[in-house]
């Protein structure tokens, strides 16, 4: 009697679990769609000069970082200017040439 009840409970649990799980194809499609959308959004943000980018920067003498937000265009301009300043300083201070 107990073994019959146990067997019925196991069969019922297997059936319930099978009904609750979505079809493998549907889960794969929804995951692929979500990944594609995330990749498209990330690519658009990389190429958009008006996209805001925020990150935390440590502050000297403080344990609390500050949040700094800039646009992609500002970051690219600052990077270019710092590279050009470095190249100019290397040309001026190079005594061998």
PDB file of N, CA and C in Angstrom:
ATOM      1  N   UNK A   1       0.812  -1.183   0.000  1.00  0.00           N
ATOM      2  CA  UNK A   1       0.000   0.000   0.000  1.00  0.00           C
ATOM      3  C   UNK A   1       0.867   1.262   0.000  1.00  0.00           C
ATOM      4  N   UNK A   2       1.876   1.293   0.867  1.00  0.00           N
ATOM      5  CA  UNK A   2       2.759   2.450   0.952  1.00  0.00           C
ATOM      6  C   UNK A   2       3.569   2.589  -0.335  1.00  0.00           C
ATOM      7  N   UNK A   3       4.003   1.468  -0.895  1.00  0.00           N
ATOM      8  CA  UNK A   3       4.792   1.541  -2.124  1.00  0.00           C
ATOM      9  C   UNK A   3       3.938   2.045  -3.288  1.00  0.00           C
ATOM     10  N   UNK A   4       2.655   1.750  -3.310  1.00  0.00           N
ATOM     11  CA  UNK A   4       1.769   2.238  -4.362  1.00  0.00           C
ATOM     12  C   UNK A   4       1.588   3.746  -4.242  1.00  0.00           C
ATOM     13  N   UNK A   5       1.438   4.243  -3.026  1.00  0.00           N
ATOM     14  CA  UNK A   5       1.289   5.678  -2.800  1.00  0.00           C
ATOM     15  C   UNK A   5       2.584   6.399  -3.178  1.00  0.00           C
ATOM     16  N   UNK A   6       3.709   5.804  -2.799  1.00  0.00           N
ATOM     17  CA  UNK A   6       5.006   6.391  -3.139  1.00  0.00           C
ATOM     18  C   UNK A   6       5.215   6.424  -4.654  1.00  0.00           C
ATOM     19  N   UNK A   7       4.866   5.371  -5.341  1.00  0.00           N
ATOM     20  CA  UNK A   7       5.005   5.320  -6.793  1.00  0.00           C
ATOM     21  C   UNK A   7       4.091   6.355  -7.455  1.00  0.00           C
ATOM     22  N   UNK A   8       2.895   6.507  -6.965  1.00  0.00           N
ATOM     23  CA  UNK A   8       1.962   7.489  -7.519  1.00  0.00           C
ATOM     24  C   UNK A   8       2.477   8.906  -7.298  1.00  0.00           C
ATOM     25  N   UNK A   9       3.050   9.160  -6.131  1.00  0.00           N
ATOM     26  CA  UNK A   9       3.595  10.488  -5.833  1.00  0.00           C
ATOM     27  C   UNK A   9       4.767  10.805  -6.749  1.00  0.00           C
ATOM     28  N   UNK A  10       5.604   9.826  -7.007  1.00  0.00           N
ATOM     29  CA  UNK A  10       6.756  10.035  -7.891  1.00  0.00           C
ATOM     30  C   UNK A  10       6.288  10.320  -9.313  1.00  0.00           C
ATOM     31  N   UNK A  11       5.320   9.554  -9.795  1.00  0.00           N
ATOM     32  CA  UNK A  11       4.794   9.784 -11.140  1.00  0.00           C
ATOM     33  C   UNK A  11       4.126  11.151 -11.254  1.00  0.00           C
ATOM     34  N   UNK A  12       3.405  11.529 -10.226  1.00  0.00           N
ATOM     35  CA  UNK A  12       2.734  12.833 -10.235  1.00  0.00           C
ATOM     36  C   UNK A  12       3.757  13.964 -10.222  1.00  0.00           C
ATOM     37  N   UNK A  13       4.829  13.824  -9.459  1.00  0.00           N
ATOM     38  CA  UNK A  13       5.876  14.842  -9.403  1.00  0.00           C
ATOM     39  C   UNK A  13       6.576  14.964 -10.751  1.00  0.00           C
ATOM     40  N   UNK A  14       6.847  13.844 -11.417  1.00  0.00           N
ATOM     41  CA  UNK A  14       7.481  13.882 -12.732  1.00  0.00           C
ATOM     42  C   UNK A  14       6.589  14.571 -13.756  1.00  0.00           C
ATOM     43  N   UNK A  15       5.292  14.292 -13.712  1.00  0.00           N
ATOM     44  CA  UNK A  15       4.356  14.896 -14.650  1.00  0.00           C
ATOM     45  C   UNK A  15       4.242  16.392 -14.414  1.00  0.00           C
ATOM     46  N   UNK A  16       4.170  16.810 -13.162  1.00  0.00           N
ATOM     47  CA  UNK A  16       4.060  18.226 -12.823  1.00  0.00           C
ATOM     48  C   UNK A  16       5.309  18.980 -13.247  1.00  0.00           C
ATOM     49  N   UNK A  17       6.489  18.401 -13.025  1.00  0.00           N
ATOM     50  CA  UNK A  17       7.742  19.049 -13.410  1.00  0.00           C
ATOM     51  C   UNK A  17       7.834  19.185 -14.923  1.00  0.00           C
ATOM     52  N   UNK A  18       7.379  18.187 -15.656  1.00  0.00           N
ATOM     53  CA  UNK A  18       7.429  18.241 -17.114  1.00  0.00           C
ATOM     54  C   UNK A  18       6.487  19.314 -17.653  1.00  0.00           C
ATOM     55  N   UNK A  19       5.352  19.514 -17.005  1.00  0.00           N
ATOM     56  CA  UNK A  19       4.399  20.528 -17.453  1.00  0.00           C
ATOM     57  C   UNK A  19       4.894  21.941 -17.148  1.00  0.00           C
ATOM     58  N   UNK A  20       5.650  22.106 -16.076  1.00  0.00           N
ATOM     59  CA  UNK A  20       6.112  23.435 -15.672  1.00  0.00           C
ATOM     60  C   UNK A  20       7.282  23.921 -16.510  1.00  0.00           C
ATOM     61  N   UNK A  21       8.070  23.033 -17.064  1.00  0.00           N
ATOM     62  CA  UNK A  21       9.232  23.431 -17.847  1.00  0.00           C
ATOM     63  C   UNK A  21       8.797  23.854 -19.240  1.00  0.00           C
ATOM     64  N   UNK A  22       9.296  25.028 -19.731  1.00  0.00           N
ATOM     65  CA  UNK A  22       8.951  25.435 -21.090  1.00  0.00           C
ATOM     66  C   UNK A  22       9.668  24.557 -22.106  1.00  0.00           C
ATOM     67  N   UNK A  23       9.192  24.606 -23.303  1.00  0.00           N
ATOM     68  CA  UNK A  23       9.815  23.827 -24.368  1.00  0.00           C
ATOM     69  C   UNK A  23      11.241  24.309 -24.565  1.00  0.00           C
ATOM     70  N   UNK A  24      12.208  23.428 -24.832  1.00  0.00           N
ATOM     71  CA  UNK A  24      13.605  23.835 -24.998  1.00  0.00           C
ATOM     72  C   UNK A  24      13.780  24.837 -26.135  1.00  0.00           C
ATOM     73  N   UNK A  25      13.025  24.705 -27.214  1.00  0.00           N
ATOM     74  CA  UNK A  25      13.153  25.632 -28.335  1.00  0.00           C
ATOM     75  C   UNK A  25      12.710  27.038 -27.949  1.00  0.00           C
ATOM     76  N   UNK A  26      11.627  27.145 -27.201  1.00  0.00           N
ATOM     77  CA  UNK A  26      11.123  28.458 -26.794  1.00  0.00           C
ATOM     78  C   UNK A  26      12.106  29.143 -25.861  1.00  0.00           C
ATOM     79  N   UNK A  27      12.701  28.376 -24.938  1.00  0.00           N
ATOM     80  CA  UNK A  27      13.667  28.961 -24.011  1.00  0.00           C
ATOM     81  C   UNK A  27      14.921  29.416 -24.765  1.00  0.00           C
ATOM     82  N   UNK A  28      15.367  28.633 -25.720  1.00  0.00           N
ATOM     83  CA  UNK A  28      16.557  28.987 -26.493  1.00  0.00           C
ATOM     84  C   UNK A  28      16.293  30.229 -27.331  1.00  0.00           C
ATOM     85  N   UNK A  29      15.109  30.332 -27.924  1.00  0.00           N
ATOM     86  CA  UNK A  29      14.778  31.489 -28.748  1.00  0.00           C
ATOM     87  C   UNK A  29      14.699  32.761 -27.912  1.00  0.00           C
ATOM     88  N   UNK A  30      14.069  32.670 -26.729  1.00  0.00           N
ATOM     89  CA  UNK A  30      13.956  33.864 -25.890  1.00  0.00           C
ATOM     90  C   UNK A  30      15.318  34.298 -25.365  1.00  0.00           C
ATOM     91  N   UNK A  31      16.188  33.357 -25.042  1.00  0.00           N
ATOM     92  CA  UNK A  31      17.533  33.693 -24.585  1.00  0.00           C
ATOM     93  C   UNK A  31      18.342  34.325 -25.713  1.00  0.00           C
ATOM     94  N   UNK A  32      18.237  33.767 -26.911  1.00  0.00           N
ATOM     95  CA  UNK A  32      18.967  34.313 -28.054  1.00  0.00           C
ATOM     96  C   UNK A  32      18.467  35.710 -28.394  1.00  0.00           C
ATOM     97  N   UNK A  33      17.156  35.931 -28.304  1.00  0.00           N
ATOM     98  CA  UNK A  33      16.596  37.246 -28.587  1.00  0.00           C
ATOM     99  C   UNK A  33      17.064  38.263 -27.562  1.00  0.00           C
ATOM    100  N   UNK A  34      17.092  37.873 -26.295  1.00  0.00           N
ATOM    101  CA  UNK A  34      17.544  38.777 -25.241  1.00  0.00           C
ATOM    102  C   UNK A  34      19.019  39.122 -25.422  1.00  0.00           C
ATOM    103  N   UNK A  35      19.844  38.141 -25.790  1.00  0.00           N
ATOM    104  CA  UNK A  35      21.268  38.392 -25.998  1.00  0.00           C
ATOM    105  C   UNK A  35      21.484  39.298 -27.204  1.00  0.00           C
ATOM    106  N   UNK A  36      20.734  39.075 -28.269  1.00  0.00           N
ATOM    107  CA  UNK A  36      20.863  39.902 -29.464  1.00  0.00           C
ATOM    108  C   UNK A  36      20.471  41.345 -29.167  1.00  0.00           C
ATOM    109  N   UNK A  37      19.402  41.535 -28.418  1.00  0.00           N
ATOM    110  CA  UNK A  37      18.967  42.880 -28.056  1.00  0.00           C
ATOM    111  C   UNK A  37      20.005  43.568 -27.180  1.00  0.00           C
ATOM    112  N   UNK A  38      20.587  42.837 -26.242  1.00  0.00           N
ATOM    113  CA  UNK A  38      21.609  43.416 -25.366  1.00  0.00           C
ATOM    114  C   UNK A  38      22.854  43.789 -26.164  1.00  0.00           C
ATOM    115  N   UNK A  39      23.241  42.951 -27.121  1.00  0.00           N
ATOM    116  CA  UNK A  39      24.411  43.248 -27.943  1.00  0.00           C
ATOM    117  C   UNK A  39      24.159  44.469 -28.826  1.00  0.00           C
ATOM    118  N   UNK A  40      22.963  44.584 -29.368  1.00  0.00           N
ATOM    119  CA  UNK A  40      22.635  45.732 -30.209  1.00  0.00           C
ATOM    120  C   UNK A  40      22.641  47.018 -29.389  1.00  0.00           C
ATOM    121  N   UNK A  41      22.125  46.961 -28.172  1.00  0.00           N
ATOM    122  CA  UNK A  41      22.115  48.134 -27.303  1.00  0.00           C
ATOM    123  C   UNK A  41      23.534  48.534 -26.931  1.00  0.00           C
ATOM    124  N   UNK A  42      24.376  47.556 -26.609  1.00  0.00           N
ATOM    125  CA  UNK A  42      25.766  47.852 -26.249  1.00  0.00           C
ATOM    126  C   UNK A  42      26.518  48.445 -27.433  1.00  0.00           C
ATOM    127  N   UNK A  43      26.293  47.927 -28.632  1.00  0.00           N
ATOM    128  CA  UNK A  43      26.962  48.451 -29.815  1.00  0.00           C
ATOM    129  C   UNK A  43      26.505  49.872 -30.108  1.00  0.00           C
ATOM    130  N   UNK A  44      25.225  50.135 -29.923  1.00  0.00           N
ATOM    131  CA  UNK A  44      24.711  51.484 -30.161  1.00  0.00           C
ATOM    132  C   UNK A  44      25.299  52.468 -29.164  1.00  0.00           C
ATOM    133  N   UNK A  45      25.468  52.046 -27.918  1.00  0.00           N
ATOM    134  CA  UNK A  45      26.049  52.930 -26.901  1.00  0.00           C
ATOM    135  C   UNK A  45      27.519  53.206 -27.183  1.00  0.00           C
ATOM    136  N   UNK A  46      28.247  52.237 -27.736  1.00  0.00           N
ATOM    137  CA  UNK A  46      29.661  52.445 -28.030  1.00  0.00           C
ATOM    138  C   UNK A  46      29.840  53.461 -29.150  1.00  0.00           C
ATOM    139  N   UNK A  47      28.948  53.454 -30.114  1.00  0.00           N
ATOM    140  CA  UNK A  47      29.088  54.324 -31.270  1.00  0.00           C
ATOM    141  C   UNK A  47      28.400  55.659 -31.100  1.00  0.00           C
ATOM    142  N   UNK A  48      27.600  55.832 -30.078  1.00  0.00           N
ATOM    143  CA  UNK A  48      26.846  57.060 -29.874  1.00  0.00           C
ATOM    144  C   UNK A  48      27.678  58.043 -29.058  1.00  0.00           C
ATOM    145  N   UNK A  49      28.101  59.184 -29.641  1.00  0.00           N
ATOM    146  CA  UNK A  49      28.925  60.137 -28.890  1.00  0.00           C
ATOM    147  C   UNK A  49      28.150  60.858 -27.794  1.00  0.00           C
ATOM    148  N   UNK A  50      26.825  60.795 -27.820  1.00  0.00           N
ATOM    149  CA  UNK A  50      26.022  61.451 -26.796  1.00  0.00           C
ATOM    150  C   UNK A  50      25.638  60.519 -25.648  1.00  0.00           C
ATOM    151  N   UNK A  51      26.023  59.235 -25.726  1.00  0.00           N
ATOM    152  CA  UNK A  51      25.687  58.277 -24.681  1.00  0.00           C
ATOM    153  C   UNK A  51      26.476  58.600 -23.413  1.00  0.00           C
ATOM    154  N   UNK A  52      25.790  58.583 -22.296  1.00  0.00           N
ATOM    155  CA  UNK A  52      26.426  58.877 -21.012  1.00  0.00           C
ATOM    156  C   UNK A  52      27.057  57.612 -20.440  1.00  0.00           C
ATOM    157  N   UNK A  53      28.259  57.777 -19.898  1.00  0.00           N
ATOM    158  CA  UNK A  53      28.981  56.683 -19.254  1.00  0.00           C
ATOM    159  C   UNK A  53      29.353  57.159 -17.854  1.00  0.00           C
ATOM    160  N   UNK A  54      28.993  56.388 -16.851  1.00  0.00           N
ATOM    161  CA  UNK A  54      29.297  56.748 -15.467  1.00  0.00           C
ATOM    162  C   UNK A  54      30.180  55.669 -14.846  1.00  0.00           C
ATOM    163  N   UNK A  55      31.135  56.107 -14.030  1.00  0.00           N
ATOM    164  CA  UNK A  55      31.953  55.165 -13.283  1.00  0.00           C
ATOM    165  C   UNK A  55      32.393  55.825 -11.982  1.00  0.00           C
ATOM    166  N   UNK A  56      32.793  55.010 -11.030  1.00  0.00           N
ATOM    167  CA  UNK A  56      33.243  55.512  -9.738  1.00  0.00           C
ATOM    168  C   UNK A  56      34.744  55.735  -9.770  1.00  0.00           C
ATOM    169  N   UNK A  57      35.179  56.859  -9.222  1.00  0.00           N
ATOM    170  CA  UNK A  57      36.602  57.167  -9.133  1.00  0.00           C
ATOM    171  C   UNK A  57      36.987  57.321  -7.669  1.00  0.00           C
ATOM    172  N   UNK A  58      38.123  56.747  -7.287  1.00  0.00           N
ATOM    173  CA  UNK A  58      38.561  56.919  -5.903  1.00  0.00           C
ATOM    174  C   UNK A  58      39.023  58.354  -5.660  1.00  0.00           C
ATOM    175  N   UNK A  59      38.811  58.827  -4.440  1.00  0.00           N
ATOM    176  CA  UNK A  59      39.229  60.170  -4.054  1.00  0.00           C
ATOM    177  C   UNK A  59      40.385  60.030  -3.075  1.00  0.00           C
ATOM    178  N   UNK A  60      41.465  60.757  -3.329  1.00  0.00           N
ATOM    179  CA  UNK A  60      42.627  60.699  -2.458  1.00  0.00           C
ATOM    180  C   UNK A  60      42.257  61.226  -1.078  1.00  0.00           C
ATOM    181  N   UNK A  61      42.493  60.435  -0.048  1.00  0.00           N
ATOM    182  CA  UNK A  61      42.197  60.832   1.316  1.00  0.00           C
ATOM    183  C   UNK A  61      40.787  60.498   1.760  1.00  0.00           C
ATOM    184  N   UNK A  62      40.050  59.783   0.957  1.00  0.00           N
ATOM    185  CA  UNK A  62      38.683  59.421   1.310  1.00  0.00           C
ATOM    186  C   UNK A  62      38.450  57.962   0.968  1.00  0.00           C
ATOM    187  N   UNK A  63      37.587  57.347   1.723  1.00  0.00           N
ATOM    188  CA  UNK A  63      37.232  55.958   1.433  1.00  0.00           C
ATOM    189  C   UNK A  63      36.040  55.868   0.497  1.00  0.00           C
ATOM    190  N   UNK A  64      35.348  56.959   0.325  1.00  0.00           N
ATOM    191  CA  UNK A  64      34.158  56.970  -0.518  1.00  0.00           C
ATOM    192  C   UNK A  64      34.497  57.442  -1.929  1.00  0.00           C
ATOM    193  N   UNK A  65      34.224  56.623  -2.918  1.00  0.00           N
ATOM    194  CA  UNK A  65      34.492  57.046  -4.294  1.00  0.00           C
ATOM    195  C   UNK A  65      33.429  58.040  -4.764  1.00  0.00           C
ATOM    196  N   UNK A  66      33.771  58.808  -5.780  1.00  0.00           N
ATOM    197  CA  UNK A  66      32.798  59.717  -6.372  1.00  0.00           C
ATOM    198  C   UNK A  66      32.368  59.152  -7.719  1.00  0.00           C
ATOM    199  N   UNK A  67      31.160  59.472  -8.109  1.00  0.00           N
ATOM    200  CA  UNK A  67      30.626  59.012  -9.379  1.00  0.00           C
ATOM    201  C   UNK A  67      30.848  60.103 -10.411  1.00  0.00           C
ATOM    202  N   UNK A  68      31.464  59.742 -11.534  1.00  0.00           N
ATOM    203  CA  UNK A  68      31.749  60.706 -12.593  1.00  0.00           C
ATOM    204  C   UNK A  68      31.059  60.250 -13.867  1.00  0.00           C
ATOM    205  N   UNK A  69      30.253  61.118 -14.436  1.00  0.00           N
ATOM    206  CA  UNK A  69      29.514  60.803 -15.661  1.00  0.00           C
ATOM    207  C   UNK A  69      29.952  61.737 -16.773  1.00  0.00           C
ATOM    208  N   UNK A  70      30.241  61.159 -17.938  1.00  0.00           N
ATOM    209  CA  UNK A  70      30.637  61.936 -19.116  1.00  0.00           C
ATOM    210  C   UNK A  70      30.041  61.270 -20.347  1.00  0.00           C
ATOM    211  N   UNK A  71      30.022  62.012 -21.454  1.00  0.00           N
ATOM    212  CA  UNK A  71      29.543  61.426 -22.697  1.00  0.00           C
ATOM    213  C   UNK A  71      30.687  60.705 -23.394  1.00  0.00           C
ATOM    214  N   UNK A  72      30.331  59.816 -24.321  1.00  0.00           N
ATOM    215  CA  UNK A  72      31.347  59.091 -25.086  1.00  0.00           C
ATOM    216  C   UNK A  72      32.213  60.071 -25.878  1.00  0.00           C
ATOM    217  N   UNK A  73      31.605  61.125 -26.404  1.00  0.00           N
ATOM    218  CA  UNK A  73      32.353  62.122 -27.168  1.00  0.00           C
ATOM    219  C   UNK A  73      33.371  62.844 -26.307  1.00  0.00           C
ATOM    220  N   UNK A  74      32.992  63.212 -25.069  1.00  0.00           N
ATOM    221  CA  UNK A  74      33.921  63.871 -24.154  1.00  0.00           C
ATOM    222  C   UNK A  74      35.101  62.962 -23.818  1.00  0.00           C
ATOM    223  N   UNK A  75      34.808  61.684 -23.617  1.00  0.00           N
ATOM    224  CA  UNK A  75      35.870  60.730 -23.289  1.00  0.00           C
ATOM    225  C   UNK A  75      36.846  60.595 -24.456  1.00  0.00           C
ATOM    226  N   UNK A  76      36.314  60.500 -25.675  1.00  0.00           N
ATOM    227  CA  UNK A  76      37.172  60.365 -26.851  1.00  0.00           C
ATOM    228  C   UNK A  76      38.012  61.617 -27.059  1.00  0.00           C
ATOM    229  N   UNK A  77      37.413  62.801 -26.862  1.00  0.00           N
ATOM    230  CA  UNK A  77      38.148  64.057 -27.026  1.00  0.00           C
ATOM    231  C   UNK A  77      39.267  64.171 -25.998  1.00  0.00           C
ATOM    232  N   UNK A  78      38.959  63.840 -24.751  1.00  0.00           N
ATOM    233  CA  UNK A  78      39.977  63.912 -23.693  1.00  0.00           C
ATOM    234  C   UNK A  78      41.115  62.929 -23.962  1.00  0.00           C
ATOM    235  N   UNK A  79      40.784  61.740 -24.438  1.00  0.00           N
ATOM    236  CA  UNK A  79      41.808  60.739 -24.735  1.00  0.00           C
ATOM    237  C   UNK A  79      42.721  61.222 -25.863  1.00  0.00           C
ATOM    238  N   UNK A  80      42.128  61.812 -26.903  1.00  0.00           N
ATOM    239  CA  UNK A  80      42.911  62.325 -28.032  1.00  0.00           C
ATOM    240  C   UNK A  80      43.811  63.467 -27.587  1.00  0.00           C
ATOM    241  N   UNK A  81      43.277  64.402 -26.808  1.00  0.00           N
ATOM    242  CA  UNK A  81      44.068  65.543 -26.346  1.00  0.00           C
ATOM    243  C   UNK A  81      45.220  65.106 -25.456  1.00  0.00           C
ATOM    244  N   UNK A  82      44.992  64.145 -24.575  1.00  0.00           N
ATOM    245  CA  UNK A  82      46.081  63.687 -23.699  1.00  0.00           C
ATOM    246  C   UNK A  82      47.163  62.971 -24.501  1.00  0.00           C
ATOM    247  N   UNK A  83      46.765  62.204 -25.529  1.00  0.00           N
ATOM    248  CA  UNK A  83      47.747  61.532 -26.370  1.00  0.00           C
ATOM    249  C   UNK A  83      48.586  62.548 -27.144  1.00  0.00           C
ATOM    250  N   UNK A  84      47.927  63.588 -27.671  1.00  0.00           N
ATOM    251  CA  UNK A  84      48.653  64.618 -28.412  1.00  0.00           C
ATOM    252  C   UNK A  84      49.588  65.396 -27.494  1.00  0.00           C
ATOM    253  N   UNK A  85      49.165  65.693 -26.267  1.00  0.00           N
ATOM    254  CA  UNK A  85      50.019  66.399 -25.316  1.00  0.00           C
ATOM    255  C   UNK A  85      51.246  65.559 -24.965  1.00  0.00           C
ATOM    256  N   UNK A  86      51.058  64.258 -24.803  1.00  0.00           N
ATOM    257  CA  UNK A  86      52.176  63.371 -24.501  1.00  0.00           C
ATOM    258  C   UNK A  86      53.164  63.332 -25.666  1.00  0.00           C
ATOM    259  N   UNK A  87      52.647  63.247 -26.893  1.00  0.00           N
ATOM    260  CA  UNK A  87      53.530  63.222 -28.065  1.00  0.00           C
ATOM    261  C   UNK A  87      54.299  64.533 -28.200  1.00  0.00           C
ATOM    262  N   UNK A  88      53.641  65.661 -27.947  1.00  0.00           N
ATOM    263  CA  UNK A  88      54.329  66.959 -28.011  1.00  0.00           C
ATOM    264  C   UNK A  88      55.416  67.054 -26.955  1.00  0.00           C
ATOM    265  N   UNK A  89      55.142  66.572 -25.753  1.00  0.00           N
ATOM    266  CA  UNK A  89      56.156  66.657 -24.700  1.00  0.00           C
ATOM    267  C   UNK A  89      57.336  65.733 -24.994  1.00  0.00           C
ATOM    268  N   UNK A  90      57.109  64.624 -25.632  1.00  0.00           N
ATOM    269  CA  UNK A  90      58.206  63.717 -25.963  1.00  0.00           C
ATOM    270  C   UNK A  90      59.071  64.294 -27.090  1.00  0.00           C
ATOM    271  N   UNK A  91      58.470  65.013 -28.002  1.00  0.00           N
ATOM    272  CA  UNK A  91      59.212  65.623 -29.105  1.00  0.00           C
ATOM    273  C   UNK A  91      60.079  66.770 -28.569  1.00  0.00           C
ATOM    274  N   UNK A  92      59.536  67.593 -27.697  1.00  0.00           N
ATOM    275  CA  UNK A  92      60.254  68.759 -27.173  1.00  0.00           C
ATOM    276  C   UNK A  92      61.401  68.337 -26.255  1.00  0.00           C
ATOM    277  N   UNK A  93      61.211  67.345 -25.410  1.00  0.00           N
ATOM    278  CA  UNK A  93      62.216  66.997 -24.419  1.00  0.00           C
ATOM    279  C   UNK A  93      63.209  65.954 -24.917  1.00  0.00           C
ATOM    280  N   UNK A  94      63.089  65.478 -26.139  1.00  0.00           N
ATOM    281  CA  UNK A  94      63.990  64.462 -26.650  1.00  0.00           C
ATOM    282  C   UNK A  94      65.290  65.144 -27.114  1.00  0.00           C
ATOM    283  N   UNK A  95      66.394  65.080 -26.323  1.00  0.00           N
ATOM    284  CA  UNK A  95      67.630  65.768 -26.688  1.00  0.00           C
ATOM    285  C   UNK A  95      68.414  65.063 -27.797  1.00  0.00           C
ATOM    286  N   UNK A  96      68.124  63.829 -28.105  1.00  0.00           N
ATOM    287  CA  UNK A  96      68.881  63.082 -29.091  1.00  0.00           C
ATOM    288  C   UNK A  96      68.566  63.484 -30.515  1.00  0.00           C
ATOM    289  N   UNK A  97      67.552  64.224 -30.763  1.00  0.00           N
ATOM    290  CA  UNK A  97      67.170  64.559 -32.146  1.00  0.00           C
ATOM    291  C   UNK A  97      67.284  65.994 -32.426  1.00  0.00           C
TER     292      UNK A  97
END
